[in-house]
PDB file of N, CA and C in Angstrom:
ATOM      1  N   GLN T   1      -5.689 155.805 -12.112  1.00 53.00           N
ATOM      2  CA  GLN T   1      -6.189 154.490 -12.440  1.00 53.00           C
ATOM      3  C   GLN T   1      -7.199 154.622 -13.572  1.00 53.00           C
ATOM      4  N   VAL T   2      -7.086 153.799 -14.574  1.00 54.00           N
ATOM      5  CA  VAL T   2      -7.967 153.851 -15.729  1.00 54.00           C
ATOM      6  C   VAL T   2      -8.896 152.647 -15.693  1.00 54.00           C
ATOM      7  N   PHE T   3     -10.180 152.902 -15.897  1.00 54.00           N
ATOM      8  CA  PHE T   3     -11.161 151.839 -15.926  1.00 54.00           C
ATOM      9  C   PHE T   3     -11.793 151.797 -17.304  1.00 54.00           C
ATOM     10  N   PHE T   4     -12.180 150.624 -17.733  1.00 54.00           N
ATOM     11  CA  PHE T   4     -12.844 150.473 -19.007  1.00 54.00           C
ATOM     12  C   PHE T   4     -14.265 149.999 -18.749  1.00 54.00           C
ATOM     13  N   PRO T   5     -15.217 150.526 -19.515  1.00 55.00           N
ATOM     14  CA  PRO T   5     -16.603 150.137 -19.281  1.00 55.00           C
ATOM     15  C   PRO T   5     -16.863 148.677 -19.618  1.00 55.00           C
ATOM     16  N   TYR T   6     -17.856 148.113 -18.933  1.00 53.00           N
ATOM     17  CA  TYR T   6     -18.281 146.744 -19.192  1.00 53.00           C
ATOM     18  C   TYR T   6     -19.294 146.755 -20.316  1.00 53.00           C
ATOM     19  N   GLU T   7     -19.277 145.724 -21.137  1.00 58.00           N
ATOM     20  CA  GLU T   7     -20.281 145.615 -22.190  1.00 58.00           C
ATOM     21  C   GLU T   7     -21.643 145.328 -21.572  1.00 58.00           C
ATOM     22  N   ASN T   8     -22.682 145.929 -22.160  1.00 54.00           N
ATOM     23  CA  ASN T   8     -24.027 145.540 -21.750  1.00 54.00           C
ATOM     24  C   ASN T   8     -24.486 144.410 -22.663  1.00 54.00           C
ATOM     25  N   SER T   9     -25.730 143.988 -22.548  1.00 60.00           N
ATOM     26  CA  SER T   9     -26.212 142.831 -23.310  1.00 60.00           C
ATOM     27  C   SER T   9     -26.260 143.094 -24.819  1.00 60.00           C
ATOM     28  N   PHE T  10     -26.139 144.364 -25.227  1.00 61.00           N
ATOM     29  CA  PHE T  10     -26.125 144.700 -26.648  1.00 61.00           C
ATOM     30  C   PHE T  10     -24.707 144.968 -27.145  1.00 61.00           C
ATOM     31  N   GLY T  11     -23.715 144.722 -26.272  1.00 64.00           N
ATOM     32  CA  GLY T  11     -22.333 144.932 -26.659  1.00 64.00           C
ATOM     33  C   GLY T  11     -21.855 146.364 -26.566  1.00 64.00           C
ATOM     34  N   ARG T  12     -22.697 147.259 -26.047  1.00 57.00           N
ATOM     35  CA  ARG T  12     -22.304 148.666 -25.929  1.00 57.00           C
ATOM     36  C   ARG T  12     -21.248 148.812 -24.840  1.00 57.00           C
ATOM     37  N   THR T  13     -20.241 149.596 -25.136  1.00 57.00           N
ATOM     38  CA  THR T  13     -19.213 149.880 -24.142  1.00 57.00           C
ATOM     39  C   THR T  13     -19.058 151.382 -23.921  1.00 57.00           C
ATOM     40  N   ASP T  14     -19.855 152.186 -24.616  1.00 55.00           N
ATOM     41  CA  ASP T  14     -19.763 153.625 -24.379  1.00 55.00           C
ATOM     42  C   ASP T  14     -20.362 153.940 -23.023  1.00 55.00           C
ATOM     43  N   VAL T  15     -20.016 155.069 -22.458  1.00 52.00           N
ATOM     44  CA  VAL T  15     -20.530 155.415 -21.140  1.00 52.00           C
ATOM     45  C   VAL T  15     -21.627 156.470 -21.220  1.00 52.00           C
ATOM     46  N   GLU T  16     -22.074 156.792 -22.417  1.00 52.00           N
ATOM     47  CA  GLU T  16     -23.161 157.743 -22.562  1.00 52.00           C
ATOM     48  C   GLU T  16     -24.381 157.225 -21.816  1.00 52.00           C
ATOM     49  N   GLY T  17     -24.866 158.011 -20.885  1.00 48.00           N
ATOM     50  CA  GLY T  17     -26.032 157.605 -20.108  1.00 48.00           C
ATOM     51  C   GLY T  17     -25.736 156.534 -19.079  1.00 48.00           C
ATOM     52  N   CYS T  18     -24.485 156.158 -18.937  1.00 46.00           N
ATOM     53  CA  CYS T  18     -24.089 155.127 -17.965  1.00 46.00           C
ATOM     54  C   CYS T  18     -24.945 153.887 -18.115  1.00 46.00           C
ATOM     55  N   CYS T  19     -24.874 153.263 -19.248  1.00 41.00           N
ATOM     56  CA  CYS T  19     -25.722 152.113 -19.562  1.00 41.00           C
ATOM     57  C   CYS T  19     -25.119 150.810 -19.037  1.00 41.00           C
ATOM     58  N   PHE T  20     -25.347 150.517 -17.772  1.00 47.00           N
ATOM     59  CA  PHE T  20     -24.820 149.308 -17.152  1.00 47.00           C
ATOM     60  C   PHE T  20     -25.938 148.596 -16.408  1.00 47.00           C
ATOM     61  N   TRP T  21     -25.676 147.400 -15.955  1.00 50.00           N
ATOM     62  CA  TRP T  21     -26.719 146.578 -15.372  1.00 50.00           C
ATOM     63  C   TRP T  21     -26.407 146.129 -13.959  1.00 50.00           C
ATOM     64  N   GLY T  22     -27.397 146.238 -13.092  1.00 55.00           N
ATOM     65  CA  GLY T  22     -27.494 145.668 -11.773  1.00 55.00           C
ATOM     66  C   GLY T  22     -26.308 145.654 -10.842  1.00 55.00           C
ATOM     67  N   ARG T  23     -26.163 146.668 -10.013  1.00 56.00           N
ATOM     68  CA  ARG T  23     -25.117 146.719  -9.008  1.00 56.00           C
ATOM     69  C   ARG T  23     -25.747 147.023  -7.654  1.00 56.00           C
ATOM     70  N   GLY T  24     -25.241 146.386  -6.591  1.00 54.00           N
ATOM     71  CA  GLY T  24     -25.686 146.684  -5.229  1.00 54.00           C
ATOM     72  C   GLY T  24     -26.927 145.931  -4.812  1.00 54.00           C
ATOM     73  N   ALA T  25     -27.410 146.250  -3.616  1.00 55.00           N
ATOM     74  CA  ALA T  25     -28.524 145.519  -3.016  1.00 55.00           C
ATOM     75  C   ALA T  25     -29.819 145.628  -3.806  1.00 55.00           C
ATOM     76  N   LEU T  26     -30.061 146.757  -4.460  1.00 55.00           N
ATOM     77  CA  LEU T  26     -31.272 146.906  -5.269  1.00 55.00           C
ATOM     78  C   LEU T  26     -30.982 146.729  -6.755  1.00 55.00           C
ATOM     79  N   HIS T  27     -29.799 146.283  -7.070  1.00 61.00           N
ATOM     80  CA  HIS T  27     -29.380 146.104  -8.466  1.00 61.00           C
ATOM     81  C   HIS T  27     -29.575 147.388  -9.264  1.00 61.00           C
ATOM     82  N   THR T  28     -28.960 148.451  -8.761  1.00 65.00           N
ATOM     83  CA  THR T  28     -29.010 149.742  -9.442  1.00 65.00           C
ATOM     84  C   THR T  28     -28.559 149.543 -10.885  1.00 65.00           C
ATOM     85  N   LYS T  29     -29.387 149.992 -11.823  1.00 61.00           N
ATOM     86  CA  LYS T  29     -29.113 149.761 -13.235  1.00 61.00           C
ATOM     87  C   LYS T  29     -29.839 150.787 -14.082  1.00 61.00           C
ATOM     88  N   GLY T  30     -29.643 150.691 -15.354  1.00 63.00           N
ATOM     89  CA  GLY T  30     -30.393 151.483 -16.305  1.00 63.00           C
ATOM     90  C   GLY T  30     -29.645 152.700 -16.813  1.00 63.00           C
ATOM     91  N   ILE T  31     -30.235 153.320 -17.794  1.00 57.00           N
ATOM     92  CA  ILE T  31     -29.609 154.447 -18.473  1.00 57.00           C
ATOM     93  C   ILE T  31     -29.404 155.622 -17.534  1.00 57.00           C
ATOM     94  N   CYS T  32     -30.343 155.898 -16.648  1.00 72.00           N
ATOM     95  CA  CYS T  32     -30.247 157.077 -15.788  1.00 72.00           C
ATOM     96  C   CYS T  32     -29.727 156.816 -14.379  1.00 72.00           C
ATOM     97  N   ASN T  33     -30.028 155.675 -13.795  1.00 75.00           N
ATOM     98  CA  ASN T  33     -29.746 155.475 -12.367  1.00 75.00           C
ATOM     99  C   ASN T  33     -28.273 155.535 -11.996  1.00 75.00           C
ATOM    100  N   ILE T  34     -27.400 154.924 -12.787  1.00 79.00           N
ATOM    101  CA  ILE T  34     -25.976 154.992 -12.485  1.00 79.00           C
ATOM    102  C   ILE T  34     -25.489 156.432 -12.636  1.00 79.00           C
ATOM    103  N   GLY T  35     -25.975 157.112 -13.645  1.00 83.00           N
ATOM    104  CA  GLY T  35     -25.613 158.519 -13.848  1.00 83.00           C
ATOM    105  C   GLY T  35     -26.060 159.401 -12.697  1.00 83.00           C
ATOM    106  N   LYS T  36     -27.273 159.178 -12.206  1.00 84.00           N
ATOM    107  CA  LYS T  36     -27.760 159.941 -11.055  1.00 84.00           C
ATOM    108  C   LYS T  36     -26.920 159.655  -9.820  1.00 84.00           C
ATOM    109  N   LEU T  37     -26.574 158.404  -9.643  1.00 84.00           N
ATOM    110  CA  LEU T  37     -25.725 158.013  -8.522  1.00 84.00           C
ATOM    111  C   LEU T  37     -24.398 158.770  -8.578  1.00 84.00           C
ATOM    112  N   ASN T  38     -23.805 158.828  -9.752  1.00 88.00           N
ATOM    113  CA  ASN T  38     -22.543 159.538  -9.929  1.00 88.00           C
ATOM    114  C   ASN T  38     -22.729 161.038  -9.716  1.00 88.00           C
ATOM    115  N   TYR T  39     -23.845 161.569 -10.204  1.00 91.00           N
ATOM    116  CA  TYR T  39     -24.119 163.006 -10.108  1.00 91.00           C
ATOM    117  C   TYR T  39     -24.293 163.452  -8.655  1.00 91.00           C
ATOM    118  N   TYR T  40     -24.980 162.653  -7.861  1.00 90.00           N
ATOM    119  CA  TYR T  40     -25.259 163.047  -6.478  1.00 90.00           C
ATOM    120  C   TYR T  40     -24.254 162.528  -5.455  1.00 90.00           C
ATOM    121  N   LEU T  41     -23.691 161.349  -5.669  1.00 91.00           N
ATOM    122  CA  LEU T  41     -22.829 160.735  -4.654  1.00 91.00           C
ATOM    123  C   LEU T  41     -21.394 160.502  -5.103  1.00 91.00           C
ATOM    124  N   GLY T  42     -21.126 160.536  -6.400  1.00 92.00           N
ATOM    125  CA  GLY T  42     -19.820 160.166  -6.919  1.00 92.00           C
ATOM    126  C   GLY T  42     -18.965 161.314  -7.402  1.00 92.00           C
ATOM    127  N   ALA T  43     -18.092 160.988  -8.341  1.00 94.00           N
ATOM    128  CA  ALA T  43     -17.091 161.917  -8.846  1.00 94.00           C
ATOM    129  C   ALA T  43     -17.700 163.163  -9.490  1.00 94.00           C
ATOM    130  N   LYS T  44     -18.843 163.026 -10.131  1.00 94.00           N
ATOM    131  CA  LYS T  44     -19.468 164.184 -10.785  1.00 94.00           C
ATOM    132  C   LYS T  44     -19.859 165.246  -9.767  1.00 94.00           C
ATOM    133  N   ALA T  45     -20.366 164.830  -8.623  1.00 95.00           N
ATOM    134  CA  ALA T  45     -20.699 165.798  -7.571  1.00 95.00           C
ATOM    135  C   ALA T  45     -19.442 166.549  -7.137  1.00 95.00           C
ATOM    136  N   ALA T  46     -18.360 165.817  -6.904  1.00 96.00           N
ATOM    137  CA  ALA T  46     -17.099 166.441  -6.485  1.00 96.00           C
ATOM    138  C   ALA T  46     -16.570 167.360  -7.572  1.00 96.00           C
ATOM    139  N   GLU T  47     -16.637 166.904  -8.818  1.00 95.00           N
ATOM    140  CA  GLU T  47     -16.168 167.702  -9.954  1.00 95.00           C
ATOM    141  C   GLU T  47     -16.924 169.028 -10.054  1.00 95.00           C
ATOM    142  N   ASP T  48     -18.214 168.998  -9.744  1.00 96.00           N
ATOM    143  CA  ASP T  48     -19.056 170.204  -9.801  1.00 96.00           C
ATOM    144  C   ASP T  48     -18.974 171.046  -8.537  1.00 96.00           C
ATOM    145  N   GLY T  49     -18.166 170.596  -7.551  1.00 97.00           N
ATOM    146  CA  GLY T  49     -18.007 171.357  -6.316  1.00 97.00           C
ATOM    147  C   GLY T  49     -19.101 171.120  -5.289  1.00 97.00           C
ATOM    148  N   ARG T  50     -19.880 170.061  -5.474  1.00 96.00           N
ATOM    149  CA  ARG T  50     -20.919 169.715  -4.513  1.00 96.00           C
ATOM    150  C   ARG T  50     -20.407 168.651  -3.559  1.00 96.00           C
ATOM    151  N   PRO T  51     -20.998 168.541  -2.360  1.00 96.00           N
ATOM    152  CA  PRO T  51     -20.583 167.478  -1.438  1.00 96.00           C
ATOM    153  C   PRO T  51     -20.777 166.107  -2.092  1.00 96.00           C
ATOM    154  N   SER T  52     -19.841 165.206  -1.853  1.00 95.00           N
ATOM    155  CA  SER T  52     -19.900 163.881  -2.448  1.00 95.00           C
ATOM    156  C   SER T  52     -19.472 162.841  -1.433  1.00 95.00           C
ATOM    157  N   ARG T  53     -20.282 161.820  -1.267  1.00 93.00           N
ATOM    158  CA  ARG T  53     -19.933 160.725  -0.359  1.00 93.00           C
ATOM    159  C   ARG T  53     -18.728 159.950  -0.896  1.00 93.00           C
ATOM    160  N   TYR T  54     -18.639 159.837  -2.226  1.00 92.00           N
ATOM    161  CA  TYR T  54     -17.561 159.085  -2.870  1.00 92.00           C
ATOM    162  C   TYR T  54     -16.915 159.947  -3.967  1.00 92.00           C
ATOM    163  N   PRO T  55     -16.169 160.973  -3.577  1.00 95.00           N
ATOM    164  CA  PRO T  55     -15.622 161.924  -4.555  1.00 95.00           C
ATOM    165  C   PRO T  55     -14.620 161.321  -5.538  1.00 95.00           C
ATOM    166  N   ASN T  56     -14.007 160.207  -5.196  1.00 93.00           N
ATOM    167  CA  ASN T  56     -13.013 159.597  -6.078  1.00 93.00           C
ATOM    168  C   ASN T  56     -13.559 158.413  -6.868  1.00 93.00           C
ATOM    169  N   VAL T  57     -14.862 158.205  -6.817  1.00 91.00           N
ATOM    170  CA  VAL T  57     -15.468 157.078  -7.534  1.00 91.00           C
ATOM    171  C   VAL T  57     -16.317 157.617  -8.678  1.00 91.00           C
ATOM    172  N   ASP T  58     -15.944 157.238  -9.892  1.00 90.00           N
ATOM    173  CA  ASP T  58     -16.743 157.581 -11.064  1.00 90.00           C
ATOM    174  C   ASP T  58     -17.578 156.343 -11.400  1.00 90.00           C
ATOM    175  N   PHE T  59     -18.816 156.348 -10.943  1.00 85.00           N
ATOM    176  CA  PHE T  59     -19.691 155.193 -11.137  1.00 85.00           C
ATOM    177  C   PHE T  59     -19.971 154.925 -12.615  1.00 85.00           C
ATOM    178  N   CYS T  60     -19.903 155.979 -13.453  1.00 84.00           N
ATOM    179  CA  CYS T  60     -20.160 155.777 -14.883  1.00 84.00           C
ATOM    180  C   CYS T  60     -19.049 154.979 -15.550  1.00 84.00           C
ATOM    181  N   SER T  61     -17.811 155.267 -15.194  1.00 85.00           N
ATOM    182  CA  SER T  61     -16.719 154.530 -15.828  1.00 85.00           C
ATOM    183  C   SER T  61     -16.380 153.254 -15.075  1.00 85.00           C
ATOM    184  N   PHE T  62     -16.806 153.150 -13.819  1.00 83.00           N
ATOM    185  CA  PHE T  62     -16.536 151.936 -13.028  1.00 83.00           C
ATOM    186  C   PHE T  62     -17.749 151.591 -12.170  1.00 83.00           C
ATOM    187  N   PRO T  63     -18.840 151.149 -12.802  1.00 78.00           N
ATOM    188  CA  PRO T  63     -20.047 150.825 -12.052  1.00 78.00           C
ATOM    189  C   PRO T  63     -19.839 149.671 -11.082  1.00 78.00           C
ATOM    190  N   GLU T  64     -18.829 148.862 -11.339  1.00 78.00           N
ATOM    191  CA  GLU T  64     -18.536 147.725 -10.482  1.00 78.00           C
ATOM    192  C   GLU T  64     -18.028 148.171  -9.106  1.00 78.00           C
ATOM    193  N   ALA T  65     -17.723 149.467  -8.952  1.00 81.00           N
ATOM    194  CA  ALA T  65     -17.244 149.984  -7.664  1.00 81.00           C
ATOM    195  C   ALA T  65     -18.221 149.663  -6.545  1.00 81.00           C
ATOM    196  N   THR T  66     -19.499 149.639  -6.863  1.00 80.00           N
ATOM    197  CA  THR T  66     -20.519 149.334  -5.866  1.00 80.00           C
ATOM    198  C   THR T  66     -20.302 147.960  -5.250  1.00 80.00           C
ATOM    199  N   CYS T  67     -19.771 147.046  -6.018  1.00 75.00           N
ATOM    200  CA  CYS T  67     -19.564 145.681  -5.522  1.00 75.00           C
ATOM    201  C   CYS T  67     -18.102 145.293  -5.351  1.00 75.00           C
ATOM    202  N   ALA T  68     -17.195 145.999  -6.014  1.00 76.00           N
ATOM    203  CA  ALA T  68     -15.806 145.561  -6.005  1.00 76.00           C
ATOM    204  C   ALA T  68     -14.812 146.632  -5.565  1.00 76.00           C
ATOM    205  N   GLY T  69     -15.260 147.862  -5.439  1.00 65.00           N
ATOM    206  CA  GLY T  69     -14.352 148.936  -5.077  1.00 65.00           C
ATOM    207  C   GLY T  69     -14.031 148.941  -3.595  1.00 65.00           C
ATOM    208  N   SER T  70     -13.061 149.776  -3.229  1.00 69.00           N
ATOM    209  CA  SER T  70     -12.759 149.909  -1.801  1.00 69.00           C
ATOM    210  C   SER T  70     -13.972 150.516  -1.108  1.00 69.00           C
ATOM    211  N   GLY T  71     -14.321 150.011   0.020  1.00 75.00           N
ATOM    212  CA  GLY T  71     -15.504 150.495   0.738  1.00 75.00           C
ATOM    213  C   GLY T  71     -16.809 150.012   0.138  1.00 75.00           C
ATOM    214  N   SER T  72     -16.755 148.940  -0.646  1.00 76.00           N
ATOM    215  CA  SER T  72     -17.964 148.506  -1.346  1.00 76.00           C
ATOM    216  C   SER T  72     -19.057 147.982  -0.420  1.00 76.00           C
ATOM    217  N   ARG T  73     -18.687 147.483   0.757  1.00 79.00           N
ATOM    218  CA  ARG T  73     -19.736 146.997   1.681  1.00 79.00           C
ATOM    219  C   ARG T  73     -20.685 148.140   2.039  1.00 79.00           C
ATOM    220  N   GLU T  74     -20.119 149.260   2.458  1.00 85.00           N
ATOM    221  CA  GLU T  74     -20.958 150.415   2.771  1.00 85.00           C
ATOM    222  C   GLU T  74     -21.654 150.920   1.515  1.00 85.00           C
ATOM    223  N   MET T  75     -20.916 150.964   0.428  1.00 84.00           N
ATOM    224  CA  MET T  75     -21.422 151.517  -0.824  1.00 84.00           C
ATOM    225  C   MET T  75     -22.664 150.777  -1.311  1.00 84.00           C
ATOM    226  N   ARG T  76     -22.709 149.463  -1.138  1.00 80.00           N
ATOM    227  CA  ARG T  76     -23.879 148.698  -1.577  1.00 80.00           C
ATOM    228  C   ARG T  76     -25.148 149.205  -0.918  1.00 80.00           C
ATOM    229  N   TRP T  77     -25.063 149.505   0.368  1.00 83.00           N
ATOM    230  CA  TRP T  77     -26.242 149.951   1.103  1.00 83.00           C
ATOM    231  C   TRP T  77     -26.531 151.423   0.892  1.00 83.00           C
ATOM    232  N   VAL T  78     -25.504 152.235   0.805  1.00 85.00           N
ATOM    233  CA  VAL T  78     -25.721 153.665   0.548  1.00 85.00           C
ATOM    234  C   VAL T  78     -26.353 153.856  -0.830  1.00 85.00           C
ATOM    235  N   THR T  79     -25.846 153.145  -1.831  1.00 82.00           N
ATOM    236  CA  THR T  79     -26.431 153.274  -3.166  1.00 82.00           C
ATOM    237  C   THR T  79     -27.859 152.728  -3.194  1.00 82.00           C
ATOM    238  N   SER T  80     -28.123 151.700  -2.411  1.00 81.00           N
ATOM    239  CA  SER T  80     -29.488 151.167  -2.344  1.00 81.00           C
ATOM    240  C   SER T  80     -30.441 152.156  -1.696  1.00 81.00           C
ATOM    241  N   MET T  81     -29.991 152.796  -0.632  1.00 84.00           N
ATOM    242  CA  MET T  81     -30.830 153.811   0.022  1.00 84.00           C
ATOM    243  C   MET T  81     -31.073 154.995  -0.911  1.00 84.00           C
ATOM    244  N   PHE T  82     -30.038 155.367  -1.661  1.00 83.00           N
ATOM    245  CA  PHE T  82     -30.200 156.444  -2.639  1.00 83.00           C
ATOM    246  C   PHE T  82     -31.258 156.064  -3.668  1.00 83.00           C
ATOM    247  N   GLU T  83     -31.139 154.857  -4.203  1.00 79.00           N
ATOM    248  CA  GLU T  83     -32.109 154.434  -5.214  1.00 79.00           C
ATOM    249  C   GLU T  83     -33.508 154.301  -4.624  1.00 79.00           C
ATOM    250  N   TRP T  84     -33.607 153.823  -3.392  1.00 81.00           N
ATOM    251  CA  TRP T  84     -34.919 153.699  -2.743  1.00 81.00           C
ATOM    252  C   TRP T  84     -35.605 155.062  -2.668  1.00 81.00           C
ATOM    253  N   THR T  85     -34.871 156.073  -2.219  1.00 83.00           N
ATOM    254  CA  THR T  85     -35.486 157.397  -2.101  1.00 83.00           C
ATOM    255  C   THR T  85     -35.716 158.028  -3.465  1.00 83.00           C
ATOM    256  N   GLU T  86     -34.852 157.765  -4.408  1.00 79.00           N
ATOM    257  CA  GLU T  86     -34.963 158.347  -5.751  1.00 79.00           C
ATOM    258  C   GLU T  86     -36.054 157.694  -6.584  1.00 79.00           C
ATOM    259  N   ARG T  87     -36.144 156.377  -6.529  1.00 76.00           N
ATOM    260  CA  ARG T  87     -37.037 155.653  -7.433  1.00 76.00           C
ATOM    261  C   ARG T  87     -38.316 155.178  -6.755  1.00 76.00           C
ATOM    262  N   ILE T  88     -38.202 154.540  -5.605  1.00 80.00           N
ATOM    263  CA  ILE T  88     -39.370 153.930  -4.970  1.00 80.00           C
ATOM    264  C   ILE T  88     -40.229 154.979  -4.271  1.00 80.00           C
ATOM    265  N   GLN T  89     -39.621 155.752  -3.392  1.00 83.00           N
ATOM    266  CA  GLN T  89     -40.411 156.719  -2.633  1.00 83.00           C
ATOM    267  C   GLN T  89     -41.006 157.813  -3.513  1.00 83.00           C
ATOM    268  N   ASN T  90     -40.413 158.097  -4.633  1.00 82.00           N
ATOM    269  CA  ASN T  90     -40.940 159.118  -5.532  1.00 82.00           C
ATOM    270  C   ASN T  90     -41.922 158.578  -6.558  1.00 82.00           C
ATOM    271  N   TYR T  91     -42.242 157.282  -6.489  1.00 85.00           N
ATOM    272  CA  TYR T  91     -43.098 156.684  -7.513  1.00 85.00           C
ATOM    273  C   TYR T  91     -44.492 157.300  -7.502  1.00 85.00           C
ATOM    274  N   ASP T  92     -44.919 157.696  -8.670  1.00 87.00           N
ATOM    275  CA  ASP T  92     -46.267 158.228  -8.885  1.00 87.00           C
ATOM    276  C   ASP T  92     -46.626 157.874 -10.321  1.00 87.00           C
ATOM    277  N   ASP T  93     -47.695 157.109 -10.510  1.00 88.00           N
ATOM    278  CA  ASP T  93     -48.033 156.680 -11.865  1.00 88.00           C
ATOM    279  C   ASP T  93     -48.764 157.758 -12.665  1.00 88.00           C
ATOM    280  N   GLY T  94     -48.970 158.943 -12.056  1.00 88.00           N
ATOM    281  CA  GLY T  94     -49.631 160.027 -12.767  1.00 88.00           C
ATOM    282  C   GLY T  94     -51.137 159.909 -12.835  1.00 88.00           C
ATOM    283  N   LYS T  95     -51.662 158.847 -12.239  1.00 91.00           N
ATOM    284  CA  LYS T  95     -53.109 158.636 -12.246  1.00 91.00           C
ATOM    285  C   LYS T  95     -53.610 158.681 -10.816  1.00 91.00           C
ATOM    286  N   ASP T  96     -53.557 157.542 -10.147  1.00 88.00           N
ATOM    287  CA  ASP T  96     -54.084 157.511  -8.787  1.00 88.00           C
ATOM    288  C   ASP T  96     -53.207 156.740  -7.815  1.00 88.00           C
ATOM    289  N   TRP T  97     -51.972 156.404  -8.216  1.00 90.00           N
ATOM    290  CA  TRP T  97     -51.114 155.631  -7.330  1.00 90.00           C
ATOM    291  C   TRP T  97     -49.833 156.399  -7.059  1.00 90.00           C
ATOM    292  N   ASN T  98     -49.694 156.847  -5.805  1.00 90.00           N
ATOM    293  CA  ASN T  98     -48.523 157.593  -5.358  1.00 90.00           C
ATOM    294  C   ASN T  98     -47.985 156.889  -4.117  1.00 90.00           C
ATOM    295  N   TYR T  99     -46.715 156.509  -4.152  1.00 89.00           N
ATOM    296  CA  TYR T  99     -46.129 155.723  -3.066  1.00 89.00           C
ATOM    297  C   TYR T  99     -46.307 156.398  -1.711  1.00 89.00           C
ATOM    298  N   LEU T 100     -45.910 157.651  -1.596  1.00 89.00           N
ATOM    299  CA  LEU T 100     -45.977 158.316  -0.285  1.00 89.00           C
ATOM    300  C   LEU T 100     -47.411 158.448   0.221  1.00 89.00           C
ATOM    301  N   GLN T 101     -48.351 158.707  -0.692  1.00 90.00           N
ATOM    302  CA  GLN T 101     -49.748 158.791  -0.274  1.00 90.00           C
ATOM    303  C   GLN T 101     -50.270 157.429   0.169  1.00 90.00           C
ATOM    304  N   LYS T 102     -49.924 156.387  -0.564  1.00 89.00           N
ATOM    305  CA  LYS T 102     -50.351 155.032  -0.187  1.00 89.00           C
ATOM    306  C   LYS T 102     -49.735 154.626   1.155  1.00 89.00           C
ATOM    307  N   LEU T 103     -48.494 154.993   1.385  1.00 90.00           N
ATOM    308  CA  LEU T 103     -47.844 154.701   2.664  1.00 90.00           C
ATOM    309  C   LEU T 103     -48.555 155.438   3.795  1.00 90.00           C
ATOM    310  N   LYS T 104     -48.860 156.710   3.573  1.00 92.00           N
ATOM    311  CA  LYS T 104     -49.578 157.497   4.585  1.00 92.00           C
ATOM    312  C   LYS T 104     -50.948 156.878   4.862  1.00 92.00           C
ATOM    313  N   ASP T 105     -51.670 156.525   3.798  1.00 92.00           N
ATOM    314  CA  ASP T 105     -52.994 155.897   3.964  1.00 92.00           C
ATOM    315  C   ASP T 105     -52.873 154.601   4.765  1.00 92.00           C
ATOM    316  N   PHE T 106     -51.877 153.807   4.482  1.00 92.00           N
ATOM    317  CA  PHE T 106     -51.663 152.543   5.189  1.00 92.00           C
ATOM    318  C   PHE T 106     -51.376 152.783   6.670  1.00 92.00           C
ATOM    319  N   VAL T 107     -50.482 153.726   6.942  1.00 94.00           N
ATOM    320  CA  VAL T 107     -50.111 154.017   8.331  1.00 94.00           C
ATOM    321  C   VAL T 107     -51.315 154.600   9.088  1.00 94.00           C
ATOM    322  N   ASP T 108     -52.022 155.529   8.478  1.00 94.00           N
ATOM    323  CA  ASP T 108     -53.173 156.149   9.140  1.00 94.00           C
ATOM    324  C   ASP T 108     -54.306 155.150   9.368  1.00 94.00           C
ATOM    325  N   GLY T 109     -54.453 154.207   8.451  1.00 89.00           N
ATOM    326  CA  GLY T 109     -55.556 153.243   8.555  1.00 89.00           C
ATOM    327  C   GLY T 109     -55.177 151.944   9.239  1.00 89.00           C
ATOM    328  N   GLY T 110     -53.893 151.772   9.556  1.00 62.00           N
ATOM    329  CA  GLY T 110     -53.428 150.497  10.061  1.00 62.00           C
ATOM    330  C   GLY T 110     -53.362 150.394  11.516  1.00 62.00           C
TER     331      GLY T 110
END
């Protein structure tokens, strides 16, 4: 099956950096996030011989799989959990705001 990339708001259709917009419950988007999703959970992981939740899904060439592919109901939440742990839980502004530390402080003080 051959998929063609969707244009972004600048008319780009290349898949370099997986430049697509908003898929799934957290609207996974951006230059890196779709690529990371593919690297850890999609076809790229399988291609590299690593375990893959979706070995036959290339999120870079078909980012719509999160919402329109087979198994997309589960995929919406799995990709959201991936992004939550990748982006939100790892947030650190490099100064004095770190998500995990703030969560710990809240739980310990609450």
